[in-house]
Amino acid sequence: MRLVVMRHADAGNADPRRWPDDRDRPLTDAGRREHARVAEALRRMGLRFDRILTSPLARARETAAITARTFGDRPVPEPTDLLGDRADPASILVGLSRVKADTLLCVGHEPTLSGLIAVLTSRDGSARVAMAKSGVALLECADPPAAGQGVLRMHLRPAEIARLVDEAAGPLAPVAPSPDAFMGALTAYQRSAALKGALDLDLFTAIGRSGETAATLATRCGASPRGTRILCDYLTVAGFLTKRGDRYALTADSARFLDRGSPACVAAAADFVYAPELREAFADVAAAVRRGGTVMGSAGTVAPDHPVWVRFARGMAPLMSMVAETVVELVEVDPAQPLRVLDVAAGHGMFGIAFGRRHSRSVITALDWSAVLEVAREHARAAGLDRRFRTIAGSAFEADLDGPYDLVLVPNFLHHFDPATGERLMTRVREALAPAGRAVTVEFVPDEGRVTPPHAAMFSLVMLCCTPAGDAYTFAELDAMLRRAGFGGSELRAPGPGGPQVIISQR
């Protein structure tokens, strides 16, 4: 067996305020970027993995996901307590004896991984190799792996691996052509459809904390036993469930985010992300590329009063409320002073509501289409803010903004338009600010090369297919847009890994 051991990428330091359960601590943006280079180097080396096992902790799972994505999302990472942060090398060795794979990738933590390498390469465990974050070791082992019978073939720190990428004019070693990435991309719709089907059946909620058999779940979900068993097996392979014997259980992620009994459930997001209007936008990408914009109609999803935004307001509120709370942390406000906040294209209203919750002397004004504002009002009432929550119905480009404001929030809106239109909007925003006011823009911001970080970089295609001229803009482009609108300097801040970033601009 060829065993590749990988330590998770950089995840910063424990922070009980942001992550009360340290198992949820994610990678930093720098860690994510560094590991993308590490994964690319491994791909160029010609490595192929039959299976990827990962610790169930968020930072390890994200590391495994970045690696798998680089290899075309094949194979799907499999979370296992075998590689948890408190696992011991002897137990891992026993567990690996039951794993069938020619080349196996294990993503985990220190000091467990260095202990595993020591046990594999020396019976007394004395030959320790310290694993840096995103570090990789490759061992040739017996099958099954046994103590003292492994040979360490490679041990590289991330900087050394990245250097290989920089110096290589081509692949670092001959890479056997593989259709895996191609087939994985073509069949990805099956994965999203399976997940949506499970959510429609309330399968994750039916499984709950105890775990159940397919027969029991079929009864609870009003489905056939055969269909339930096949769907549950698929979701197990895809990493959403675990299976022991004939009983299925939720992974830590599924329990937290897909069980409707969880306060952190974000299952409703599927109603927007999987909406027919958005799937229609991707029905003919070639046509969108030829046109240079959406084929959904002249305005795409930015048409006035487009119904998809009511879906957005309802479906994305739970997910965006978590992002909004982290955004509030990044904006310094004097709690002793009154605070007037305008939330432009407010949608669900969660960004303005987050400021309203944090600052008792604030008044929040939400601007959006009238049908969307009905949903925002519901959320404001639920947050106890109805007396401090006002609305302006209409277009952000035409409505009277009724300033001045101390803060104007522009969350996830500029990317829908070309730079000139964005500049026109931000000129209006600046005019609505008090002299010492600030604009707080939330955006998916790719690096200058436009291919990292992955989610922000790939978001440009969403804008190509859904809007006439939208894009995911780099910070340099956004800063230029804001300066042309009259703002002074802008500062880029990251509220959390992998998602939108925050730009704070002084009037």
Short mmCIF file of C-alpha atoms in Angstrom, two decimals:
data_model
loop_
_atom_site.label_atom_id
_atom_site.label_comp_id
_atom_site.label_asym_id
_atom_site.label_seq_id
_atom_site.Cartn_x
_atom_site.Cartn_y
_atom_site.Cartn_z
CA MET A 1 0.00 0.00 0.00
CA ARG A 2 1.10 3.54 -0.79
CA LEU A 3 0.15 5.77 2.14
CA VAL A 4 0.11 9.56 1.84
CA VAL A 5 -0.11 11.33 5.20
CA MET A 6 -1.18 14.98 5.20
CA ARG A 7 -1.57 17.41 8.07
CA HIS A 8 -4.45 19.87 7.82
CA ALA A 9 -3.69 23.36 6.49
CA ASP A 10 -3.33 26.44 8.68
CA ALA A 11 -6.44 27.17 10.74
CA GLY A 12 -5.11 29.94 12.96
CA ASN A 13 -5.52 29.72 16.71
CA ALA A 14 -8.40 28.53 18.83
CA ASP A 15 -10.93 31.31 19.46
CA PRO A 16 -13.76 30.31 21.85
CA ARG A 17 -15.72 33.46 20.99
CA ARG A 18 -15.98 32.60 17.31
CA TRP A 19 -15.88 28.81 17.58
CA PRO A 20 -17.09 27.60 21.00
CA ASP A 21 -16.48 24.07 19.75
CA ASP A 22 -12.91 24.08 18.45
CA ARG A 23 -13.77 21.17 16.16
CA ASP A 24 -15.62 23.72 14.00
CA ARG A 25 -12.57 25.99 13.55
CA PRO A 26 -12.01 26.37 9.77
CA LEU A 27 -8.94 27.11 7.70
CA THR A 28 -7.64 30.63 7.34
CA ASP A 29 -7.68 32.24 3.90
CA ALA A 30 -3.88 32.00 3.82
CA GLY A 31 -4.05 28.34 4.78
CA ARG A 32 -6.57 27.68 2.07
CA ARG A 33 -4.46 29.36 -0.59
CA GLU A 34 -1.29 27.61 0.53
CA HIS A 35 -2.95 24.23 0.52
CA ALA A 36 -4.36 24.73 -2.97
CA ARG A 37 -0.75 25.01 -4.16
CA VAL A 38 0.23 21.90 -2.21
CA ALA A 39 -2.62 19.91 -3.76
CA GLU A 40 -1.67 21.12 -7.24
CA ALA A 41 1.91 19.98 -6.67
CA LEU A 42 0.70 16.52 -5.65
CA ARG A 43 -1.41 16.35 -8.81
CA ARG A 44 1.61 17.29 -10.91
CA MET A 45 3.65 14.60 -9.20
CA GLY A 46 1.30 12.08 -10.73
CA LEU A 47 -0.33 10.95 -7.51
CA ARG A 48 -3.79 9.42 -7.68
CA PHE A 49 -5.76 8.41 -4.61
CA ASP A 50 -8.09 5.43 -4.43
CA ARG A 51 -9.56 6.70 -1.16
CA ILE A 52 -9.26 9.81 1.00
CA LEU A 53 -9.83 9.43 4.73
CA THR A 54 -10.03 12.55 6.87
CA SER A 55 -10.47 13.58 10.47
CA PRO A 56 -14.06 14.78 11.07
CA LEU A 57 -12.81 18.15 12.37
CA ALA A 58 -13.66 21.08 10.10
CA ARG A 59 -10.07 22.12 9.40
CA ALA A 60 -9.12 18.62 8.27
CA ARG A 61 -12.27 18.10 6.21
CA GLU A 62 -11.71 21.41 4.42
CA THR A 63 -8.11 20.40 3.70
CA ALA A 64 -9.30 17.09 2.28
CA ALA A 65 -11.97 18.86 0.21
CA ILE A 66 -9.42 21.24 -1.35
CA THR A 67 -7.24 18.26 -2.21
CA ALA A 68 -10.11 16.28 -3.70
CA ARG A 69 -11.28 19.29 -5.73
CA THR A 70 -7.82 19.59 -7.28
CA PHE A 71 -8.11 15.97 -8.38
CA GLY A 72 -11.56 16.44 -9.93
CA ASP A 73 -13.60 15.69 -6.78
CA ARG A 74 -12.62 12.03 -6.99
CA PRO A 75 -12.55 10.23 -4.64
CA VAL A 76 -14.94 11.85 -2.18
CA PRO A 77 -13.27 12.39 1.24
CA GLU A 78 -14.55 10.08 3.97
CA PRO A 79 -14.66 11.58 7.49
CA THR A 80 -13.67 9.10 10.20
CA ASP A 81 -13.00 9.35 13.93
CA LEU A 82 -10.03 7.08 13.24
CA LEU A 83 -8.08 10.24 12.30
CA GLY A 84 -9.54 12.61 14.90
CA ASP A 85 -7.39 15.00 16.91
CA ARG A 86 -7.26 12.57 19.83
CA ALA A 87 -6.65 9.42 17.81
CA ASP A 88 -3.65 7.28 18.70
CA PRO A 89 -1.29 5.76 16.10
CA ALA A 90 -1.89 2.18 17.22
CA SER A 91 -5.65 2.49 16.69
CA ILE A 92 -5.10 4.09 13.29
CA LEU A 93 -2.89 1.19 12.30
CA VAL A 94 -5.62 -1.28 13.25
CA GLY A 95 -8.20 0.73 11.32
CA LEU A 96 -6.02 0.98 8.22
CA SER A 97 -5.72 -2.80 8.14
CA ARG A 98 -9.39 -2.87 7.10
CA VAL A 99 -9.03 -0.27 4.34
CA LYS A 100 -8.71 -1.53 0.77
CA ALA A 101 -6.74 0.87 -1.42
CA ASP A 102 -3.56 0.89 -3.47
CA THR A 103 -2.95 4.56 -2.71
CA LEU A 104 -4.58 6.01 0.40
CA LEU A 105 -4.55 9.63 1.58
CA CYS A 106 -5.03 10.27 5.31
CA VAL A 107 -5.66 13.86 6.48
CA GLY A 108 -5.29 14.51 10.18
CA HIS A 109 -3.53 16.25 13.05
CA GLU A 110 -0.32 16.44 15.00
CA PRO A 111 1.15 14.80 16.99
CA THR A 112 -0.93 11.84 15.81
CA LEU A 113 0.45 11.79 12.27
CA SER A 114 4.11 11.97 13.24
CA GLY A 115 3.40 9.19 15.71
CA LEU A 116 1.82 7.10 12.96
CA ILE A 117 4.85 7.59 10.70
CA ALA A 118 7.14 6.62 13.58
CA VAL A 119 5.21 3.41 14.28
CA LEU A 120 5.15 2.47 10.59
CA THR A 121 8.86 3.08 10.01
CA SER A 122 10.30 1.88 13.34
CA ARG A 123 8.84 -0.72 15.68
CA ASP A 124 9.78 1.28 18.77
CA GLY A 125 8.27 4.50 17.41
CA SER A 126 11.53 6.41 17.63
CA ALA A 127 11.78 7.63 14.02
CA ARG A 128 9.59 10.71 14.36
CA VAL A 129 9.03 13.17 11.51
CA ALA A 130 7.39 16.45 12.52
CA MET A 131 4.53 17.34 10.17
CA ALA A 132 4.07 21.02 9.32
CA LYS A 133 0.61 22.31 8.50
CA SER A 134 -0.15 21.23 4.91
CA GLY A 135 2.94 19.04 5.11
CA VAL A 136 2.93 15.73 3.25
CA ALA A 137 4.69 12.42 3.79
CA LEU A 138 4.59 9.46 1.40
CA LEU A 139 5.24 5.96 2.69
CA GLU A 140 5.46 2.55 1.05
CA CYS A 141 3.78 0.12 3.44
CA ALA A 142 2.89 -3.51 3.71
CA ASP A 143 -0.70 -4.41 2.85
CA PRO A 144 -2.17 -4.26 5.40
CA PRO A 145 0.15 -1.70 7.03
CA ALA A 146 2.20 -3.09 9.90
CA ALA A 147 4.49 -1.59 12.52
CA GLY A 148 8.10 -1.25 11.44
CA GLN A 149 7.46 -2.33 7.85
CA GLY A 150 6.95 1.06 6.21
CA VAL A 151 9.51 3.06 4.24
CA LEU A 152 9.37 6.86 4.18
CA ARG A 153 9.78 7.87 0.52
CA MET A 154 9.05 11.58 0.74
CA HIS A 155 8.57 14.25 3.40
CA LEU A 156 7.91 17.82 2.27
CA ARG A 157 6.86 21.01 3.99
CA PRO A 158 4.34 23.23 2.15
CA ALA A 159 6.97 25.80 1.14
CA GLU A 160 9.05 23.05 -0.46
CA ILE A 161 6.02 21.67 -2.26
CA ALA A 162 4.98 25.13 -3.48
CA ARG A 163 8.51 25.72 -4.78
CA LEU A 164 8.14 22.62 -6.91
CA VAL A 165 5.04 24.14 -8.49
CA ASP A 166 6.82 27.44 -9.15
CA GLU A 167 9.90 25.81 -10.66
CA ALA A 168 8.15 23.21 -12.78
CA ALA A 169 7.63 24.19 -16.39
CA GLY A 170 5.33 21.20 -16.77
CA PRO A 171 4.22 18.22 -14.72
CA LEU A 172 6.75 17.19 -12.10
CA ALA A 173 6.44 13.60 -13.22
CA PRO A 174 4.55 11.89 -16.00
CA VAL A 175 0.88 11.96 -15.13
CA ALA A 176 -1.25 9.20 -16.56
CA PRO A 177 -4.24 10.75 -18.32
CA SER A 178 -7.47 10.15 -16.44
CA PRO A 179 -11.11 10.88 -17.29
CA ASP A 180 -12.00 11.16 -13.58
CA ALA A 181 -12.27 14.96 -13.45
CA PHE A 182 -14.24 15.03 -16.70
CA MET A 183 -16.74 12.39 -15.56
CA GLY A 184 -16.96 13.89 -12.09
CA ALA A 185 -17.97 17.25 -13.54
CA LEU A 186 -20.50 15.75 -15.96
CA THR A 187 -22.23 13.72 -13.24
CA ALA A 188 -22.14 16.42 -10.54
CA TYR A 189 -25.83 17.14 -11.16
CA GLN A 190 -26.61 13.69 -9.74
CA ARG A 191 -24.97 14.63 -6.44
CA SER A 192 -26.88 17.89 -6.08
CA ALA A 193 -30.15 16.21 -7.12
CA ALA A 194 -29.62 13.46 -4.55
CA LEU A 195 -29.04 16.02 -1.81
CA LYS A 196 -32.10 18.03 -2.84
CA GLY A 197 -34.17 14.85 -2.89
CA ALA A 198 -33.04 13.97 0.62
CA LEU A 199 -33.98 17.46 1.82
CA ASP A 200 -37.39 17.23 0.14
CA LEU A 201 -37.97 13.93 1.96
CA ASP A 202 -36.68 15.42 5.25
CA LEU A 203 -34.35 12.43 5.37
CA PHE A 204 -31.70 14.08 7.55
CA THR A 205 -34.30 15.15 10.10
CA ALA A 206 -35.79 11.65 10.07
CA ILE A 207 -32.40 10.12 10.86
CA GLY A 208 -31.83 12.58 13.71
CA ARG A 209 -29.30 11.84 16.41
CA SER A 210 -30.02 8.17 16.94
CA GLY A 211 -29.48 6.72 13.46
CA GLU A 212 -31.99 4.45 11.72
CA THR A 213 -32.39 1.61 9.21
CA ALA A 214 -33.63 2.21 5.68
CA ALA A 215 -36.92 0.46 6.50
CA THR A 216 -37.63 2.79 9.42
CA LEU A 217 -36.61 5.84 7.44
CA ALA A 218 -38.84 4.81 4.54
CA THR A 219 -41.84 4.82 6.87
CA ARG A 220 -40.93 8.18 8.36
CA CYS A 221 -40.33 9.79 4.97
CA GLY A 222 -43.26 8.22 3.14
CA ALA A 223 -40.94 6.52 0.66
CA SER A 224 -40.18 3.02 -0.58
CA PRO A 225 -37.64 0.94 1.41
CA ARG A 226 -35.67 0.22 -1.77
CA GLY A 227 -35.51 3.86 -2.81
CA THR A 228 -34.56 4.95 0.70
CA ARG A 229 -31.79 2.38 0.94
CA ILE A 230 -30.31 3.38 -2.42
CA LEU A 231 -30.45 7.10 -1.60
CA CYS A 232 -28.90 6.57 1.84
CA ASP A 233 -26.08 4.48 0.37
CA TYR A 234 -25.41 7.20 -2.20
CA LEU A 235 -25.34 9.89 0.48
CA THR A 236 -22.96 7.75 2.53
CA VAL A 237 -20.54 7.52 -0.38
CA ALA A 238 -20.95 11.28 -0.94
CA GLY A 239 -19.99 11.99 2.66
CA PHE A 240 -23.34 13.17 4.06
CA LEU A 241 -24.11 10.03 6.07
CA THR A 242 -22.25 7.22 7.78
CA LYS A 243 -23.28 3.57 7.78
CA ARG A 244 -22.66 0.82 10.30
CA GLY A 245 -24.29 -2.49 9.52
CA ASP A 246 -27.73 -1.58 8.20
CA ARG A 247 -28.07 1.65 10.22
CA TYR A 248 -27.44 5.11 8.84
CA ALA A 249 -26.33 8.11 10.91
CA LEU A 250 -25.61 11.77 10.27
CA THR A 251 -22.10 13.13 9.92
CA ALA A 252 -21.23 16.06 12.19
CA ASP A 253 -21.84 18.50 9.32
CA SER A 254 -25.18 16.96 8.38
CA ALA A 255 -26.35 16.94 11.99
CA ARG A 256 -25.58 20.60 12.37
CA PHE A 257 -26.59 22.01 9.01
CA LEU A 258 -29.14 19.62 7.41
CA ASP A 259 -31.25 18.36 10.33
CA ARG A 260 -34.16 20.79 10.60
CA GLY A 261 -34.14 20.26 14.35
CA SER A 262 -30.75 21.98 14.56
CA PRO A 263 -30.73 25.74 15.27
CA ALA A 264 -27.91 26.04 12.70
CA CYS A 265 -29.82 24.24 9.92
CA VAL A 266 -29.29 25.79 6.47
CA ALA A 267 -31.33 23.27 4.47
CA ALA A 268 -33.65 26.04 3.30
CA ALA A 269 -30.80 27.40 1.17
CA ALA A 270 -31.53 24.62 -1.33
CA ASP A 271 -34.81 26.34 -2.21
CA PHE A 272 -32.78 29.23 -3.64
CA VAL A 273 -29.56 27.58 -4.83
CA TYR A 274 -31.53 24.80 -6.58
CA ALA A 275 -34.32 27.11 -7.77
CA PRO A 276 -35.64 26.42 -11.30
CA GLU A 277 -34.70 29.96 -12.36
CA LEU A 278 -31.04 29.40 -11.48
CA ARG A 279 -30.89 25.95 -13.02
CA GLU A 280 -32.39 27.42 -16.18
CA ALA A 281 -29.58 29.98 -16.23
CA PHE A 282 -27.04 27.16 -16.51
CA ALA A 283 -28.97 25.17 -19.11
CA ASP A 284 -26.84 26.51 -21.98
CA VAL A 285 -23.50 27.81 -20.72
CA ALA A 286 -22.09 27.81 -24.26
CA ALA A 287 -24.78 30.30 -25.31
CA ALA A 288 -23.98 32.51 -22.31
CA VAL A 289 -20.28 32.42 -23.21
CA ARG A 290 -21.03 33.33 -26.83
CA ARG A 291 -23.25 36.21 -25.74
CA GLY A 292 -21.04 37.32 -22.85
CA GLY A 293 -24.01 37.34 -20.47
CA THR A 294 -27.19 35.60 -19.41
CA VAL A 295 -29.56 33.96 -21.87
CA MET A 296 -32.45 34.18 -19.36
CA GLY A 297 -33.77 37.39 -20.89
CA SER A 298 -32.50 40.92 -21.21
CA ALA A 299 -31.90 41.45 -17.48
CA GLY A 300 -31.62 37.94 -16.03
CA THR A 301 -31.98 37.81 -12.26
CA VAL A 302 -31.50 41.59 -11.94
CA ALA A 303 -34.84 42.27 -13.64
CA PRO A 304 -37.09 44.45 -11.45
CA ASP A 305 -39.05 42.43 -8.88
CA HIS A 306 -37.59 39.12 -10.09
CA PRO A 307 -39.35 36.39 -8.03
CA VAL A 308 -36.11 34.52 -7.34
CA TRP A 309 -35.20 37.15 -4.72
CA VAL A 310 -38.14 36.19 -2.54
CA ARG A 311 -36.77 32.63 -2.62
CA PHE A 312 -33.36 34.08 -1.77
CA ALA A 313 -34.73 36.07 1.17
CA ARG A 314 -36.43 33.04 2.67
CA GLY A 315 -33.94 30.33 1.82
CA MET A 316 -30.62 32.03 2.48
CA ALA A 317 -31.48 33.79 5.75
CA PRO A 318 -30.14 31.05 8.09
CA LEU A 319 -26.84 30.80 6.22
CA MET A 320 -26.38 34.53 5.78
CA SER A 321 -27.21 35.29 9.40
CA MET A 322 -24.02 33.46 10.38
CA VAL A 323 -21.99 35.49 7.88
CA ALA A 324 -23.67 38.71 9.02
CA GLU A 325 -22.72 38.14 12.65
CA THR A 326 -19.06 37.86 11.68
CA VAL A 327 -19.31 41.02 9.55
CA VAL A 328 -20.52 42.99 12.58
CA GLU A 329 -17.35 41.96 14.40
CA LEU A 330 -15.24 43.69 11.75
CA VAL A 331 -16.92 47.11 11.87
CA GLU A 332 -15.95 49.27 14.83
CA VAL A 333 -18.88 51.28 16.18
CA ASP A 334 -19.12 53.46 19.30
CA PRO A 335 -21.91 51.78 21.32
CA ALA A 336 -22.65 55.05 23.13
CA GLN A 337 -23.66 56.83 19.91
CA PRO A 338 -26.88 56.50 17.89
CA LEU A 339 -26.39 54.54 14.69
CA ARG A 340 -28.33 54.93 11.44
CA VAL A 341 -27.84 51.98 9.09
CA LEU A 342 -29.06 51.53 5.50
CA ASP A 343 -29.06 47.96 4.14
CA VAL A 344 -29.05 48.18 0.31
CA ALA A 345 -30.61 45.26 -1.58
CA ALA A 346 -31.32 43.90 1.87
CA GLY A 347 -33.03 40.68 0.77
CA HIS A 348 -33.50 38.65 3.94
CA GLY A 349 -32.34 41.68 5.95
CA MET A 350 -29.93 39.66 8.08
CA PHE A 351 -26.96 42.02 7.66
CA GLY A 352 -28.88 45.02 8.93
CA ILE A 353 -30.57 42.92 11.59
CA ALA A 354 -27.16 41.75 12.86
CA PHE A 355 -26.17 45.38 13.45
CA GLY A 356 -29.54 46.04 15.08
CA ARG A 357 -29.07 43.17 17.51
CA ARG A 358 -25.56 44.27 18.43
CA HIS A 359 -26.25 48.01 18.81
CA SER A 360 -29.31 48.92 20.88
CA ARG A 361 -29.26 52.56 19.75
CA SER A 362 -29.38 51.70 16.07
CA VAL A 363 -32.16 52.23 13.53
CA ILE A 364 -32.05 49.93 10.51
CA THR A 365 -33.50 50.83 7.10
CA ALA A 366 -33.81 48.04 4.53
CA LEU A 367 -34.04 48.83 0.80
CA ASP A 368 -35.37 46.26 -1.69
CA TRP A 369 -38.40 45.32 -3.76
CA SER A 370 -41.64 45.35 -1.78
CA ALA A 371 -42.25 41.57 -1.96
CA VAL A 372 -38.74 40.90 -0.68
CA LEU A 373 -39.14 43.42 2.15
CA GLU A 374 -42.11 41.47 3.49
CA VAL A 375 -39.71 38.62 4.24
CA ALA A 376 -37.15 41.00 5.78
CA ARG A 377 -39.86 42.41 8.06
CA GLU A 378 -40.68 38.89 9.26
CA HIS A 379 -37.05 38.37 10.18
CA ALA A 380 -36.86 41.74 11.93
CA ARG A 381 -39.94 40.93 14.00
CA ALA A 382 -38.49 37.55 14.93
CA ALA A 383 -35.33 39.35 16.09
CA GLY A 384 -37.36 41.79 18.20
CA LEU A 385 -36.38 44.76 16.04
CA ASP A 386 -39.71 45.73 14.51
CA ARG A 387 -39.72 49.14 16.28
CA ARG A 388 -36.25 49.97 14.97
CA PHE A 389 -36.66 48.50 11.49
CA ARG A 390 -37.78 50.64 8.57
CA THR A 391 -38.09 49.92 4.86
CA ILE A 392 -37.73 51.67 1.51
CA ALA A 393 -39.39 49.84 -1.38
CA GLY A 394 -37.95 50.24 -4.85
CA SER A 395 -34.78 50.25 -6.92
CA ALA A 396 -31.44 50.95 -5.27
CA PHE A 397 -30.66 53.14 -8.31
CA GLU A 398 -33.81 55.27 -8.12
CA ALA A 399 -35.40 55.27 -4.65
CA ASP A 400 -34.94 58.18 -2.25
CA LEU A 401 -32.35 56.82 0.19
CA ASP A 402 -33.45 59.22 2.95
CA GLY A 403 -29.98 59.78 4.41
CA PRO A 404 -27.72 60.64 6.06
CA TYR A 405 -26.54 57.30 7.48
CA ASP A 406 -23.59 56.33 9.62
CA LEU A 407 -23.25 53.01 7.81
CA VAL A 408 -24.51 51.88 4.42
CA LEU A 409 -24.34 48.12 3.92
CA VAL A 410 -24.03 46.82 0.36
CA PRO A 411 -24.05 43.03 0.80
CA ASN A 412 -23.56 40.77 -2.22
CA PHE A 413 -24.90 43.29 -4.70
CA LEU A 414 -22.12 44.94 -6.74
CA HIS A 415 -21.21 41.67 -8.47
CA HIS A 416 -24.51 41.77 -10.37
CA PHE A 417 -23.42 44.76 -12.48
CA ASP A 418 -20.67 46.08 -14.70
CA PRO A 419 -18.14 48.51 -13.14
CA ALA A 420 -19.84 51.64 -14.48
CA THR A 421 -23.18 50.63 -12.97
CA GLY A 422 -21.50 49.71 -9.71
CA GLU A 423 -19.79 53.11 -9.65
CA ARG A 424 -23.15 54.81 -10.17
CA LEU A 425 -24.65 52.89 -7.26
CA MET A 426 -21.74 53.63 -4.93
CA THR A 427 -21.91 57.33 -5.84
CA ARG A 428 -25.49 57.31 -4.53
CA VAL A 429 -24.36 55.40 -1.45
CA ARG A 430 -21.65 57.97 -0.71
CA GLU A 431 -24.13 60.83 -1.07
CA ALA A 432 -26.39 59.11 1.48
CA LEU A 433 -23.62 58.90 4.10
CA ALA A 434 -22.98 61.33 6.94
CA PRO A 435 -19.60 63.15 6.73
CA ALA A 436 -17.90 60.51 8.89
CA GLY A 437 -19.97 57.66 7.47
CA ARG A 438 -18.70 54.41 6.00
CA ALA A 439 -19.81 52.00 3.31
CA VAL A 440 -19.56 48.30 4.19
CA THR A 441 -19.48 46.21 1.03
CA VAL A 442 -19.69 42.41 1.18
CA GLU A 443 -18.42 40.60 -1.91
CA PHE A 444 -16.85 37.41 -3.26
CA VAL A 445 -13.33 38.68 -3.98
CA PRO A 446 -10.96 36.55 -6.08
CA ASP A 447 -7.22 37.08 -6.04
CA GLU A 448 -5.62 39.06 -8.86
CA GLY A 449 -5.04 35.88 -10.88
CA ARG A 450 -8.82 35.15 -10.72
CA VAL A 451 -8.44 31.43 -10.03
CA THR A 452 -8.13 31.50 -6.22
CA PRO A 453 -9.71 31.17 -3.74
CA PRO A 454 -11.90 28.61 -5.52
CA HIS A 455 -15.39 29.71 -4.46
CA ALA A 456 -14.81 33.39 -5.16
CA ALA A 457 -13.07 32.67 -8.46
CA MET A 458 -15.78 30.30 -9.69
CA PHE A 459 -18.52 32.77 -8.74
CA SER A 460 -17.79 34.72 -11.93
CA LEU A 461 -19.48 31.95 -13.93
CA VAL A 462 -22.63 32.37 -11.83
CA MET A 463 -22.69 36.03 -12.80
CA LEU A 464 -22.03 35.23 -16.46
CA CYS A 465 -25.01 32.88 -16.59
CA CYS A 466 -27.40 34.88 -14.37
CA THR A 467 -26.77 38.54 -15.25
CA PRO A 468 -26.09 40.64 -18.36
CA ALA A 469 -22.75 42.04 -17.17
CA GLY A 470 -21.97 40.96 -13.59
CA ASP A 471 -18.65 39.58 -12.39
CA ALA A 472 -16.64 38.64 -9.31
CA TYR A 473 -14.30 41.61 -8.94
CA THR A 474 -10.81 41.66 -7.50
CA PHE A 475 -10.07 44.02 -4.64
CA ALA A 476 -8.12 46.30 -6.99
CA GLU A 477 -11.17 46.56 -9.26
CA LEU A 478 -13.53 47.20 -6.36
CA ASP A 479 -11.19 49.78 -4.85
CA ALA A 480 -10.98 51.59 -8.21
CA MET A 481 -14.77 51.50 -8.51
CA LEU A 482 -15.14 52.99 -5.02
CA ARG A 483 -12.54 55.70 -5.64
CA ARG A 484 -14.28 56.75 -8.85
CA ALA A 485 -17.46 57.02 -6.80
CA GLY A 486 -15.68 59.51 -4.53
CA PHE A 487 -14.63 57.33 -1.60
CA GLY A 488 -11.22 57.64 0.03
CA GLY A 489 -9.24 54.55 0.91
CA SER A 490 -10.86 51.14 1.32
CA GLU A 491 -9.78 48.25 3.50
CA LEU A 492 -10.35 44.57 2.73
CA ARG A 493 -11.23 42.34 5.66
CA ALA A 494 -12.24 38.67 5.77
CA PRO A 495 -15.11 37.69 8.10
CA GLY A 496 -14.61 33.96 7.62
CA PRO A 497 -12.97 31.36 5.43
CA GLY A 498 -14.12 30.61 1.94
CA GLY A 499 -17.01 33.04 1.82
CA PRO A 500 -17.61 36.71 1.11
CA GLN A 501 -15.12 39.38 2.15
CA VAL A 502 -15.76 42.82 3.59
CA ILE A 503 -14.59 46.14 2.16
CA ILE A 504 -14.88 49.13 4.50
CA SER A 505 -14.73 52.51 2.74
CA GLN A 506 -14.56 55.97 4.29
CA ARG A 507 -16.79 58.63 2.79
#
